[in-house]
Coordinates of C-alpha atoms in Angstrom, one line a residue:
Chain U
M945 CA 20.7 22.1 -86.5
T946 CA 17.7 20.6 -88.1
L947 CA 18.3 17.0 -89.1
I948 CA 14.8 16.1 -90.3
S949 CA 12.4 18.5 -91.9
V950 CA 9.0 17.5 -93.2
R951 CA 6.7 20.0 -95.0
D952 CA 3.2 19.4 -96.3
L953 CA 3.4 15.7 -96.1
R954 CA 0.3 14.0 -97.3
V955 CA -0.1 10.2 -97.5
R956 CA -3.2 9.0 -99.2
I957 CA -4.6 5.6 -100.2
G958 CA -7.2 6.3 -102.8
E959 CA -9.3 9.1 -101.4
R960 CA -8.5 8.4 -97.8
V961 CA -5.9 10.6 -96.1
I962 CA -3.7 8.4 -93.8
A963 CA -1.5 11.2 -92.7
D964 CA -1.5 15.0 -93.2
V965 CA 1.4 16.7 -91.5
P966 CA 2.0 20.4 -92.5
E967 CA 5.3 20.7 -90.5
L968 CA 7.6 18.5 -88.5
D969 CA 11.2 19.3 -87.7
V970 CA 13.7 17.4 -85.5
A971 CA 16.8 19.1 -84.4
R972 CA 20.0 17.7 -82.9
G973 CA 19.6 16.6 -79.3
E974 CA 15.8 17.2 -79.5
C975 CA 13.0 14.8 -78.7
V976 CA 9.8 15.3 -80.7
A977 CA 6.8 13.1 -80.0
V978 CA 3.9 12.2 -82.2
V979 CA 1.0 11.1 -80.1
G980 CA -2.3 9.6 -81.0
E981 CA -4.4 6.5 -80.9
S982 CA -4.5 3.5 -83.3
G983 CA -5.2 4.6 -86.8
S984 CA -4.2 8.3 -86.1
G985 CA -1.4 8.1 -88.8
K986 CA 1.5 8.5 -86.3
S987 CA 3.4 5.4 -87.4
T988 CA 2.7 6.2 -91.1
T989 CA 4.3 9.6 -90.5
L990 CA 7.4 8.0 -89.0
L991 CA 7.8 5.4 -91.7
S992 CA 7.4 7.9 -94.5
I993 CA 10.6 9.6 -93.2
L994 CA 12.4 6.4 -94.0
G995 CA 10.7 6.1 -97.4
L996 CA 9.1 2.9 -96.2
V997 CA 5.4 3.7 -97.0
E998 CA 4.4 1.8 -100.1
G999 CA 1.2 1.5 -102.0
A1000 CA 0.2 5.0 -101.2
Q1001 CA 0.3 8.4 -102.9
I1002 CA 2.7 10.7 -101.1
S1003 CA 3.1 14.4 -101.6
G1004 CA 5.2 17.1 -99.9
S1005 CA 8.8 17.2 -99.0
I1006 CA 10.7 15.0 -96.5
E1007 CA 14.3 16.0 -96.0
A1008 CA 16.7 14.0 -93.8
F1009 CA 20.3 15.3 -93.5
G1010 CA 19.7 17.6 -96.4
V1011 CA 18.6 14.7 -98.7
D1012 CA 15.1 14.6 -100.1
V1013 CA 14.0 11.1 -99.1
R1014 CA 11.4 10.9 -101.8
T1015 CA 13.7 11.5 -104.7
A1016 CA 17.0 10.2 -103.5
S1017 CA 18.9 7.4 -105.2
R1018 CA 19.0 4.0 -103.5
S1019 CA 22.7 4.5 -102.6
R1020 CA 22.0 7.9 -101.0
L1021 CA 19.1 6.4 -99.1
R1022 CA 21.3 3.6 -97.8
E1023 CA 23.8 6.1 -96.4
I1024 CA 21.0 7.6 -94.3
R1025 CA 18.7 4.6 -93.5
G1026 CA 20.1 2.2 -91.0
A1027 CA 23.1 4.5 -90.4
K1028 CA 22.3 8.1 -89.6
I1029 CA 18.7 7.3 -88.9
A1030 CA 17.8 4.2 -87.0
L1031 CA 14.4 2.7 -86.4
V1032 CA 13.6 1.2 -83.0
M1033 CA 10.3 -0.7 -82.7
Q1034 CA 8.2 -2.1 -79.9
S1035 CA 9.7 -5.6 -79.9
P1036 CA 13.3 -5.6 -81.1
Q1037 CA 13.7 -9.2 -80.2
A1038 CA 11.5 -10.2 -83.1
A1039 CA 13.8 -8.3 -85.5
L1040 CA 17.0 -9.9 -84.3
N1041 CA 18.3 -13.1 -86.0
P1042 CA 17.6 -15.7 -83.3
T1043 CA 20.6 -17.9 -84.3
L1044 CA 23.2 -15.3 -83.8
R1045 CA 24.8 -14.0 -80.6
L1046 CA 24.3 -10.3 -80.1
G1047 CA 28.1 -9.7 -80.6
T1048 CA 28.0 -11.4 -84.0
L1049 CA 24.9 -9.5 -85.0
L1050 CA 26.6 -6.2 -84.2
R1051 CA 29.8 -7.2 -85.9
R1052 CA 28.0 -8.2 -89.1
A1053 CA 25.9 -5.0 -89.1
L1054 CA 29.1 -2.9 -88.8
K1055 CA 30.8 -4.9 -91.6
R1056 CA 27.9 -4.3 -94.0
H1057 CA 28.5 -0.6 -93.4
G1058 CA 32.3 -1.0 -94.0
V1059 CA 33.5 -1.0 -90.4
A1060 CA 35.7 -3.9 -89.3
G1061 CA 38.7 -4.8 -87.1
A1062 CA 39.9 -2.6 -84.3
E1063 CA 37.4 0.2 -85.2
A1064 CA 34.5 -2.2 -85.0
E1065 CA 35.7 -3.4 -81.5
R1066 CA 36.0 0.2 -80.3
R1067 CA 32.6 1.2 -81.6
T1068 CA 31.0 -1.9 -80.1
A1069 CA 32.5 -1.4 -76.6
Q1070 CA 31.6 2.3 -76.7
A1071 CA 28.0 1.7 -77.8
V1072 CA 27.4 -1.1 -75.2
A1073 CA 28.7 1.2 -72.5
D1074 CA 26.6 4.1 -73.7
V1075 CA 23.4 2.2 -73.2
M1076 CA 24.6 0.9 -69.8
L1077 CA 24.8 -2.8 -70.7
E1078 CA 27.5 -5.2 -69.5
P1079 CA 29.9 -6.3 -72.3
A1080 CA 29.0 -9.9 -71.3
I1081 CA 25.6 -9.4 -73.0
L1082 CA 27.3 -9.7 -76.4
R1083 CA 27.8 -13.5 -75.8
R1084 CA 24.1 -14.0 -75.4
Y1085 CA 21.5 -15.0 -78.0
P1086 CA 18.4 -12.7 -78.5
H1087 CA 16.1 -15.0 -76.5
E1088 CA 18.4 -15.0 -73.6
V1089 CA 18.0 -11.3 -72.8
S1090 CA 15.1 -9.4 -71.3
G1091 CA 12.8 -7.0 -73.2
G1092 CA 14.6 -4.0 -71.6
Q1093 CA 18.0 -5.4 -72.5
A1094 CA 16.9 -6.1 -76.1
Q1095 CA 15.6 -2.5 -76.4
R1096 CA 18.9 -1.1 -75.1
F1097 CA 20.8 -3.4 -77.4
A1098 CA 18.8 -2.1 -80.4
L1099 CA 19.9 1.4 -79.3
A1100 CA 23.5 0.3 -79.0
L1101 CA 23.3 -1.2 -82.5
A1102 CA 22.0 2.1 -83.8
L1103 CA 24.8 4.1 -82.1
A1104 CA 27.6 1.8 -83.3
L1105 CA 26.4 2.4 -86.8
G1106 CA 26.6 6.1 -86.2
A1107 CA 23.0 7.0 -85.7
E1108 CA 22.2 10.6 -85.1
V1109 CA 18.4 10.3 -85.1
I1110 CA 16.4 7.5 -83.5
L1111 CA 12.9 6.9 -84.9
A1112 CA 11.2 5.1 -82.0
D1113 CA 7.8 3.5 -82.5
E1114 CA 6.3 2.7 -79.1
P1115 CA 9.8 1.7 -77.8
T1116 CA 8.7 1.1 -74.2
S1117 CA 5.1 0.0 -74.6
A1118 CA 5.9 -3.7 -74.0
L1119 CA 8.2 -3.0 -71.0
D1120 CA 7.6 -2.9 -67.3
V1121 CA 7.5 0.5 -65.8
T1122 CA 10.8 0.1 -63.9
V1123 CA 12.4 -1.1 -67.2
Q1124 CA 10.8 1.7 -69.1
A1125 CA 12.3 4.2 -66.6
E1126 CA 15.7 2.7 -67.4
V1127 CA 15.3 3.0 -71.2
V1128 CA 14.1 6.6 -70.7
A1129 CA 17.1 7.4 -68.6
V1130 CA 19.5 6.0 -71.3
L1131 CA 17.8 8.0 -74.0
R1132 CA 18.0 11.2 -71.9
R1133 CA 21.7 10.7 -71.4
L1134 CA 22.4 10.0 -75.0
R1135 CA 20.6 13.2 -76.0
A1136 CA 22.6 15.2 -73.5
E1137 CA 26.0 13.7 -74.1
R1138 CA 25.9 12.8 -77.8
G1139 CA 23.3 15.2 -79.1
L1140 CA 21.2 12.2 -80.2
A1141 CA 17.8 13.3 -81.7
V1142 CA 14.7 11.2 -81.1
L1143 CA 11.4 11.2 -82.9
L1144 CA 9.1 9.3 -80.6
V1145 CA 5.7 7.8 -81.6
S1146 CA 3.6 6.8 -78.7
H1147 CA 0.1 6.5 -77.3
D1148 CA 1.4 7.1 -73.8
L1149 CA 0.8 10.7 -73.0
A1150 CA 2.3 10.6 -69.5
L1151 CA 5.6 9.2 -71.0
V1152 CA 5.6 11.8 -73.7
S1153 CA 5.0 14.6 -71.2
I1154 CA 8.2 13.7 -69.4
V1155 CA 10.6 13.0 -72.3
A1156 CA 9.5 15.2 -75.2
D1157 CA 10.5 18.8 -76.0
R1158 CA 7.8 19.2 -78.6
V1159 CA 4.7 17.3 -79.4
L1160 CA 2.3 16.7 -82.3
V1161 CA -1.2 15.3 -81.5
M1162 CA -2.7 13.4 -84.4
R1163 CA -6.2 12.2 -84.9
E1164 CA -7.5 10.3 -88.0
G1165 CA -4.5 11.4 -90.0
R1166 CA -4.5 15.1 -89.1
V1167 CA -2.4 17.1 -86.7
V1168 CA -4.9 18.6 -84.3
E1169 CA -2.4 20.4 -82.1
S1170 CA 1.3 20.9 -81.9
G1171 CA 3.7 22.9 -79.8
P1172 CA 6.2 22.8 -76.9
A1173 CA 5.3 19.7 -74.7
A1174 CA 5.1 21.7 -71.5
E1175 CA 2.6 24.1 -73.0
V1176 CA 0.5 21.5 -74.8
F1177 CA 0.2 19.5 -71.5
A1178 CA -0.4 22.5 -69.3
R1179 CA -2.8 24.3 -71.6
P1180 CA -4.2 21.9 -74.3
R1181 CA -6.2 23.9 -76.8
D1182 CA -7.8 21.2 -78.9
P1183 CA -10.7 19.3 -77.3
Y1184 CA -9.3 16.0 -78.5
T1185 CA -6.0 16.7 -76.7
R1186 CA -7.9 17.5 -73.6
E1187 CA -9.9 14.3 -74.0
L1188 CA -6.6 12.3 -74.4
I1189 CA -5.1 13.9 -71.3
A1190 CA -8.2 13.3 -69.2
A1191 CA -8.2 9.6 -70.1
V1192 CA -4.8 9.0 -68.6
P1193 CA -5.3 7.1 -65.4
V1194 CA -3.6 8.9 -62.5
L1195 CA -2.1 7.7 -59.3
P1196 CA -3.4 9.1 -56.0
E1197 CA -1.2 12.0 -54.9
A1198 CA 0.8 11.4 -51.7
D1199 CA -0.8 12.8 -48.6
R1200 CA 1.4 15.3 -46.9
V1201 CA 1.4 13.4 -43.6
H1202 CA 4.2 14.1 -41.2
D1203 CA 4.4 11.6 -38.5
Chain B
M100 CA -15.2 -16.7 -51.9
L101 CA -12.0 -17.7 -53.7
T102 CA -9.0 -18.3 -51.5
A103 CA -5.4 -19.2 -52.1
E104 CA -3.6 -20.8 -49.2
N105 CA 0.2 -21.0 -49.1
L106 CA 0.1 -21.6 -52.8
V107 CA 3.3 -22.9 -54.4
L108 CA 3.3 -23.1 -58.2
G109 CA 5.8 -23.9 -60.9
Y110 CA 6.6 -25.6 -64.2
G111 CA 10.3 -26.7 -64.1
A112 CA 12.8 -27.2 -61.4
Q113 CA 12.2 -23.9 -59.6
P114 CA 8.8 -22.7 -58.4
V115 CA 7.6 -19.4 -59.8
V116 CA 5.1 -18.7 -57.0
H117 CA 6.4 -19.3 -53.5
G118 CA 3.6 -19.6 -50.9
V119 CA 1.0 -17.0 -51.7
D120 CA -2.0 -16.3 -49.5
L121 CA -4.8 -14.4 -51.1
S122 CA -8.5 -14.1 -50.6
L123 CA -11.2 -12.6 -52.8
G124 CA -14.1 -11.7 -50.6
S125 CA -16.2 -8.8 -51.6
G126 CA -15.4 -6.2 -54.2
G127 CA -12.1 -5.9 -56.1
A128 CA -8.5 -6.6 -55.2
G129 CA -5.5 -5.6 -57.3
L130 CA -2.5 -7.8 -58.0
I131 CA 0.4 -5.7 -59.1
G132 CA 3.4 -7.4 -60.7
E133 CA 6.0 -7.0 -63.4
S134 CA 6.9 -9.6 -66.1
G135 CA 8.1 -12.8 -64.5
S136 CA 6.6 -12.0 -61.1
G137 CA 4.3 -15.0 -61.4
K138 CA 1.1 -13.1 -61.7
T139 CA -0.3 -14.9 -64.7
T140 CA 0.6 -18.3 -63.2
L141 CA -1.2 -17.3 -60.1
A142 CA -4.3 -16.3 -62.2
R143 CA -4.3 -19.7 -63.9
A144 CA -4.1 -21.5 -60.6
L145 CA -7.0 -19.5 -59.2
L146 CA -9.0 -20.6 -62.3
G147 CA -8.2 -24.2 -61.6
L148 CA -6.0 -24.6 -64.7
I149 CA -2.8 -25.5 -62.9
K150 CA -2.3 -28.0 -60.2
P151 CA -0.5 -26.5 -57.2
R152 CA 2.8 -28.1 -56.1
S153 CA 1.6 -27.4 -52.6
G154 CA -1.0 -25.3 -50.9
R155 CA -4.6 -25.0 -52.0
V156 CA -7.1 -23.0 -54.0
L157 CA -10.5 -23.0 -52.3
Y158 CA -13.8 -22.0 -53.7
G159 CA -16.0 -21.7 -50.6
S160 CA -14.8 -24.6 -48.5
R161 CA -14.1 -26.9 -51.5
E162 CA -10.6 -27.4 -52.9
V163 CA -10.8 -26.6 -56.7
I164 CA -8.4 -29.3 -57.8
A165 CA -10.4 -32.0 -56.0
M166 CA -13.8 -31.1 -57.5
G167 CA -15.8 -33.7 -59.4
R168 CA -17.1 -33.0 -62.9
A169 CA -20.4 -31.4 -62.1
E170 CA -18.9 -29.3 -59.3
R171 CA -16.1 -28.2 -61.5
A172 CA -18.5 -27.1 -64.3
A173 CA -20.3 -25.0 -61.8
F174 CA -17.0 -23.5 -60.6
R175 CA -16.0 -22.7 -64.2
G176 CA -19.2 -20.8 -64.6
A177 CA -18.8 -18.9 -61.3
V178 CA -15.2 -17.8 -61.8
Q179 CA -14.7 -16.3 -65.3
P180 CA -11.5 -15.0 -66.8
V181 CA -11.0 -11.9 -68.9
F182 CA -7.5 -11.9 -70.5
Q183 CA -5.6 -9.2 -72.3
D184 CA -6.2 -9.9 -75.9
G185 CA -9.7 -10.3 -77.0
S186 CA -8.7 -11.5 -80.4
E187 CA -7.1 -14.6 -78.9
A188 CA -10.0 -15.3 -76.6
L189 CA -12.6 -15.4 -79.4
N190 CA -12.9 -18.0 -82.1
P191 CA -11.9 -16.0 -85.3
R192 CA -14.3 -18.0 -87.5
M193 CA -17.4 -17.5 -85.3
R194 CA -19.6 -14.5 -85.3
V195 CA -19.4 -12.9 -81.9
G196 CA -23.1 -13.5 -81.2
A197 CA -22.4 -17.2 -81.7
S198 CA -19.4 -17.1 -79.3
I199 CA -21.7 -15.7 -76.6
T200 CA -24.4 -18.2 -77.4
E201 CA -21.9 -21.0 -77.1
A202 CA -20.9 -19.9 -73.6
L203 CA -24.6 -19.8 -72.6
R204 CA -25.2 -23.2 -74.0
T205 CA -22.1 -24.7 -72.3
H206 CA -23.5 -23.6 -69.0
R207 CA -27.0 -24.5 -69.9
R208 CA -28.4 -21.0 -69.6
H209 CA -31.0 -19.3 -71.8
E210 CA -30.9 -15.9 -70.1
P211 CA -29.8 -13.2 -70.6
G212 CA -30.0 -13.0 -74.4
V213 CA -27.1 -12.0 -76.6
A214 CA -28.6 -8.6 -77.4
E215 CA -29.1 -7.8 -73.8
L216 CA -25.5 -8.8 -73.0
L217 CA -24.1 -6.7 -75.8
R218 CA -26.2 -3.8 -74.6
A219 CA -24.9 -4.3 -71.1
V220 CA -21.3 -3.8 -72.3
G221 CA -22.3 -0.7 -74.3
L222 CA -22.3 -2.4 -77.8
D223 CA -24.9 -2.2 -80.5
P224 CA -26.7 -5.6 -80.6
A225 CA -26.3 -5.5 -84.4
L226 CA -22.5 -6.3 -83.9
A227 CA -23.5 -9.9 -83.0
D228 CA -23.3 -10.7 -86.7
R229 CA -19.6 -9.5 -87.0
R230 CA -16.6 -11.7 -86.7
P231 CA -13.8 -10.7 -84.2
H232 CA -11.5 -9.2 -86.9
Q233 CA -14.3 -6.8 -88.0
L234 CA -14.3 -5.2 -84.5
S235 CA -11.9 -2.7 -82.9
G236 CA -9.8 -3.8 -80.0
G237 CA -12.0 -2.1 -77.5
Q238 CA -15.2 -3.6 -79.0
R239 CA -13.6 -7.1 -78.9
Q240 CA -12.7 -6.7 -75.3
R241 CA -16.3 -5.7 -74.6
V242 CA -17.4 -8.9 -76.3
V243 CA -15.1 -10.9 -74.1
I244 CA -16.6 -9.2 -71.0
A245 CA -20.1 -9.8 -72.3
R246 CA -19.3 -13.5 -72.8
A247 CA -17.8 -13.7 -69.3
L248 CA -21.0 -12.2 -67.9
A249 CA -23.3 -14.5 -70.0
V250 CA -22.9 -17.3 -67.4
Q251 CA -23.6 -14.9 -64.5
P252 CA -20.4 -15.4 -62.7
K253 CA -19.7 -14.5 -59.1
T254 CA -16.0 -13.7 -59.6
L255 CA -13.9 -12.3 -62.5
I256 CA -10.2 -12.9 -62.9
L257 CA -9.1 -9.9 -65.0
D258 CA -5.6 -10.4 -66.3
E259 CA -4.3 -7.1 -67.9
P260 CA -7.8 -6.5 -69.4
T261 CA -7.0 -3.1 -70.8
S262 CA -3.2 -3.2 -71.5
A263 CA -3.6 -3.6 -75.3
L264 CA -6.1 -0.7 -75.6
D265 CA -5.7 2.9 -76.5
V266 CA -5.9 5.3 -73.5
T267 CA -9.4 6.7 -74.3
V268 CA -10.7 3.1 -75.0
Q269 CA -9.0 1.9 -71.8
A270 CA -10.8 4.6 -69.8
K271 CA -14.2 3.5 -71.2
V272 CA -13.5 -0.2 -70.5
L273 CA -12.5 0.7 -67.0
D274 CA -15.7 2.7 -66.5
L275 CA -17.6 -0.3 -67.8
L276 CA -15.9 -2.8 -65.5
E277 CA -16.5 -0.4 -62.5
R278 CA -20.2 -0.1 -63.3
L279 CA -20.8 -3.8 -64.1
T280 CA -19.0 -5.1 -61.0
A281 CA -20.9 -2.7 -58.8
E282 CA -24.3 -3.5 -60.4
R283 CA -23.8 -7.2 -60.3
D284 CA -22.0 -7.3 -57.0
L285 CA -19.1 -9.2 -58.5
N286 CA -15.8 -10.0 -56.8
Y287 CA -12.8 -9.6 -58.9
L288 CA -9.0 -9.8 -59.0
L289 CA -7.5 -7.3 -61.3
I290 CA -4.0 -8.4 -62.4
T291 CA -1.9 -5.6 -63.9
H292 CA 1.4 -3.9 -64.0
N293 CA -0.4 -0.5 -64.2
L294 CA -0.6 1.0 -60.8
A295 CA -3.0 3.8 -61.9
V296 CA -5.5 1.2 -63.2
V297 CA -5.4 -0.6 -59.9
S298 CA -5.9 2.6 -57.9
R299 CA -9.0 3.3 -59.9
L300 CA -10.7 -0.1 -59.5
C301 CA -9.4 -1.8 -56.4
S302 CA -9.8 -0.9 -52.7
T303 CA -7.1 -3.4 -51.7
S304 CA -4.0 -4.5 -53.5
H305 CA -1.2 -7.0 -53.3
V306 CA 2.3 -6.4 -54.8
L307 CA 4.0 -9.5 -56.2
F308 CA 7.7 -9.7 -56.5
A309 CA 9.4 -12.9 -57.8
G310 CA 6.5 -15.1 -56.8
R311 CA 5.9 -13.6 -53.3
V312 CA 3.5 -11.0 -52.1
V313 CA 5.8 -8.4 -50.6
E314 CA 3.1 -5.9 -49.6
S315 CA -0.7 -5.9 -49.2
G316 CA -3.1 -3.3 -47.9
P317 CA -5.5 -0.5 -48.9
T318 CA -4.5 0.6 -52.4
R319 CA -4.4 4.3 -51.6
A320 CA -2.1 3.8 -48.6
L321 CA 0.2 1.5 -50.7
L322 CA 0.6 4.1 -53.4
T323 CA 0.8 7.2 -51.2
R324 CA 2.9 5.7 -48.4
P325 CA 4.5 2.5 -49.6
A326 CA 6.1 0.4 -46.9
H327 CA 8.0 -1.9 -49.2
P328 CA 10.9 -0.4 -51.2
Y329 CA 9.7 -2.3 -54.3
T330 CA 6.2 -0.8 -54.1
A331 CA 7.9 2.6 -53.8
M332 CA 10.1 1.9 -56.8
L333 CA 7.1 0.8 -58.9
R334 CA 5.2 3.9 -58.0
D335 CA 8.1 6.3 -58.7
A336 CA 8.7 4.7 -62.1
V337 CA 5.2 5.6 -63.3
P338 CA 5.4 8.8 -65.5
R339 CA 3.0 11.5 -64.6
I340 CA 1.8 14.4 -66.7
G341 CA 3.4 17.4 -65.3
G342 CA 5.5 15.3 -63.0
P343 CA 9.3 14.9 -62.9
P344 CA 11.1 12.5 -65.2
P345 CA 11.4 9.2 -63.4
G346 CA 14.7 8.5 -61.6
T347 CA 16.8 5.7 -62.9
A348 CA 15.4 2.5 -61.5
D349 CA 18.7 0.8 -61.2
R350 CA 19.6 -2.8 -61.8
T351 CA 16.2 -4.0 -63.0
E352 CA 17.9 -7.0 -64.6
A353 CA 19.4 -8.2 -61.3
A354 CA 17.9 -11.7 -60.7
P355 CA 16.0 -12.1 -57.5
A356 CA 18.4 -13.1 -54.7
G357 CA 18.3 -16.8 -53.8
T358 CA 19.2 -16.2 -50.2
G359 CA 18.0 -13.6 -47.8
C360 CA 15.5 -11.0 -49.2
P361 CA 14.8 -11.7 -52.9
F362 CA 14.6 -8.0 -53.6
R363 CA 17.9 -7.0 -51.9
L364 CA 20.0 -6.8 -55.0
R365 CA 17.7 -4.0 -56.3
C366 CA 16.9 -2.4 -53.0
P367 CA 18.3 1.0 -52.0
L368 CA 17.8 0.1 -48.3
A369 CA 19.4 -3.4 -48.2
D370 CA 21.8 -4.2 -45.4
D371 CA 23.5 -7.2 -43.8
R372 CA 20.2 -8.5 -42.2
C373 CA 18.6 -8.5 -45.6
A374 CA 21.4 -10.7 -47.0
A375 CA 21.2 -13.1 -44.0
Q376 CA 17.5 -13.6 -43.5
R377 CA 14.5 -13.6 -45.7
P378 CA 11.8 -11.3 -44.3
E379 CA 8.5 -13.0 -43.5
P380 CA 5.3 -11.1 -44.1
R381 CA 4.2 -9.2 -40.9
V382 CA 1.4 -6.8 -40.1
L383 CA 2.4 -3.2 -39.9
G384 CA -0.5 -0.8 -39.2
D385 CA -3.0 -1.1 -42.1
R386 CA -1.0 -3.5 -44.2
T387 CA 1.1 -6.6 -44.4
V388 CA 4.7 -6.2 -45.6
A389 CA 7.7 -8.5 -46.0
C390 CA 10.6 -6.2 -45.4
H391 CA 13.1 -5.9 -42.5
R392 CA 13.3 -2.2 -43.0
A393 CA 9.6 -1.3 -43.6
E394 CA 9.4 1.1 -40.6
E395 CA 12.3 3.1 -42.0
A396 CA 10.8 3.1 -45.5
L397 CA 7.5 4.4 -44.1
T398 CA 9.1 7.2 -42.0
A399 CA 11.5 8.2 -44.8
R400 CA 8.6 9.2 -47.0

């Protein structure tokens, strides 16, 4: 089932094309990655799905859950944004109100979406367990948790609100590798068990190669290559994709020593 | 030669670096650590910016913290830092050429000129007239490196010098550092959480966990046959193109244990001895490792 469908998206500021994406679909349970360097238009593509790109001319169609994001009313948009589609950014701690405990933050967010009482408690407990956090974390303030915990809390918040698609912009770039592995494992489980879909924006090709089903490579606003991740990484066709892959620093391979 | 001897560092009640020995002789050494491992605190102490609680930082045979004014000025010229974010290291209101000239003047040098320095780091000398915000992240980091080189240092302390850069830009800055350190015979300590970056630039490496060096040795040996379970965990968590998805590195938020081995609450091999007794660093073949079960870790792989 296709949850997000983008066709002939063109974002321009004056004469400059910021993003030109002929086709981008995200289906239930799928992870689609948009890779590219600073200024490639990858974040613009992601933000336009939420209708969050302003001061630019946008053409094409952006459908999310069957609603055209570009023409939908505010109330229709509200049902989708922040509920069915959640945005997870690089540093979630900065987005959390520093004076509220995480539990209070979650309760208030649920209330704004009309969920309270026993149902709110149930959803909170489930979401916290789903991201493998301890319930005790809900008594902490944002500054009292680590970056990895904050990122998983951001996911829990999205899940509690009923998110079916996560738009993730460099979600692990600020994290240590061991913590990144943990967040990746949580995302993998949520995709398998709950059919969560992920649209991942990242400059980290190695990360993308192990989590994404499909990948779009962007450069200066244009999609230079797209396809199944396994294929793109094994047989990159575009010279720029090859250049990106070659630039990834690699670890020495283990010597096959038996002693 | 820059040396740390049994260095203990800290800000509040608890030290964050507990007795680190390190020496920067010739060539490059890597210092691998995650957030909170104490790696940046260690870098600051090596630059003489933090007074140790105990232990010493020596430059040659002189203790850095005891240096007089003139000697300290010479030390500041000889040991240059390059930090992660070039936009913070450069005065935003100064043209970058002026930033480099200022460094030259501070250390009373006239050579090399700004243009020559910019060329050395692969920049067009015409960029000297730009301000930092008019440059890309990679260009800014090259300016920071040019400024560090202006005073003809002997040693560079590189703290995550490429972490804020795009992957193709990172590759070029790493090429540059590799070339410059070889051409100018510079010693350097490369501090990073990125194991692949270390394996490219450093022949020896040290792995820091909770303020202690838990494993040191040839970088290649460390990464292909880790003797400390933490080194193995770090290596296995690095995604690889065409590689398997990383396993779940469990319990990363477990605080370092206060008794016994600090790593034991995250360690897959921990046993009763690890809870009872903190492992001291010991020599094992080509490396030094602080783990009771290092032999088993080595043979298990």
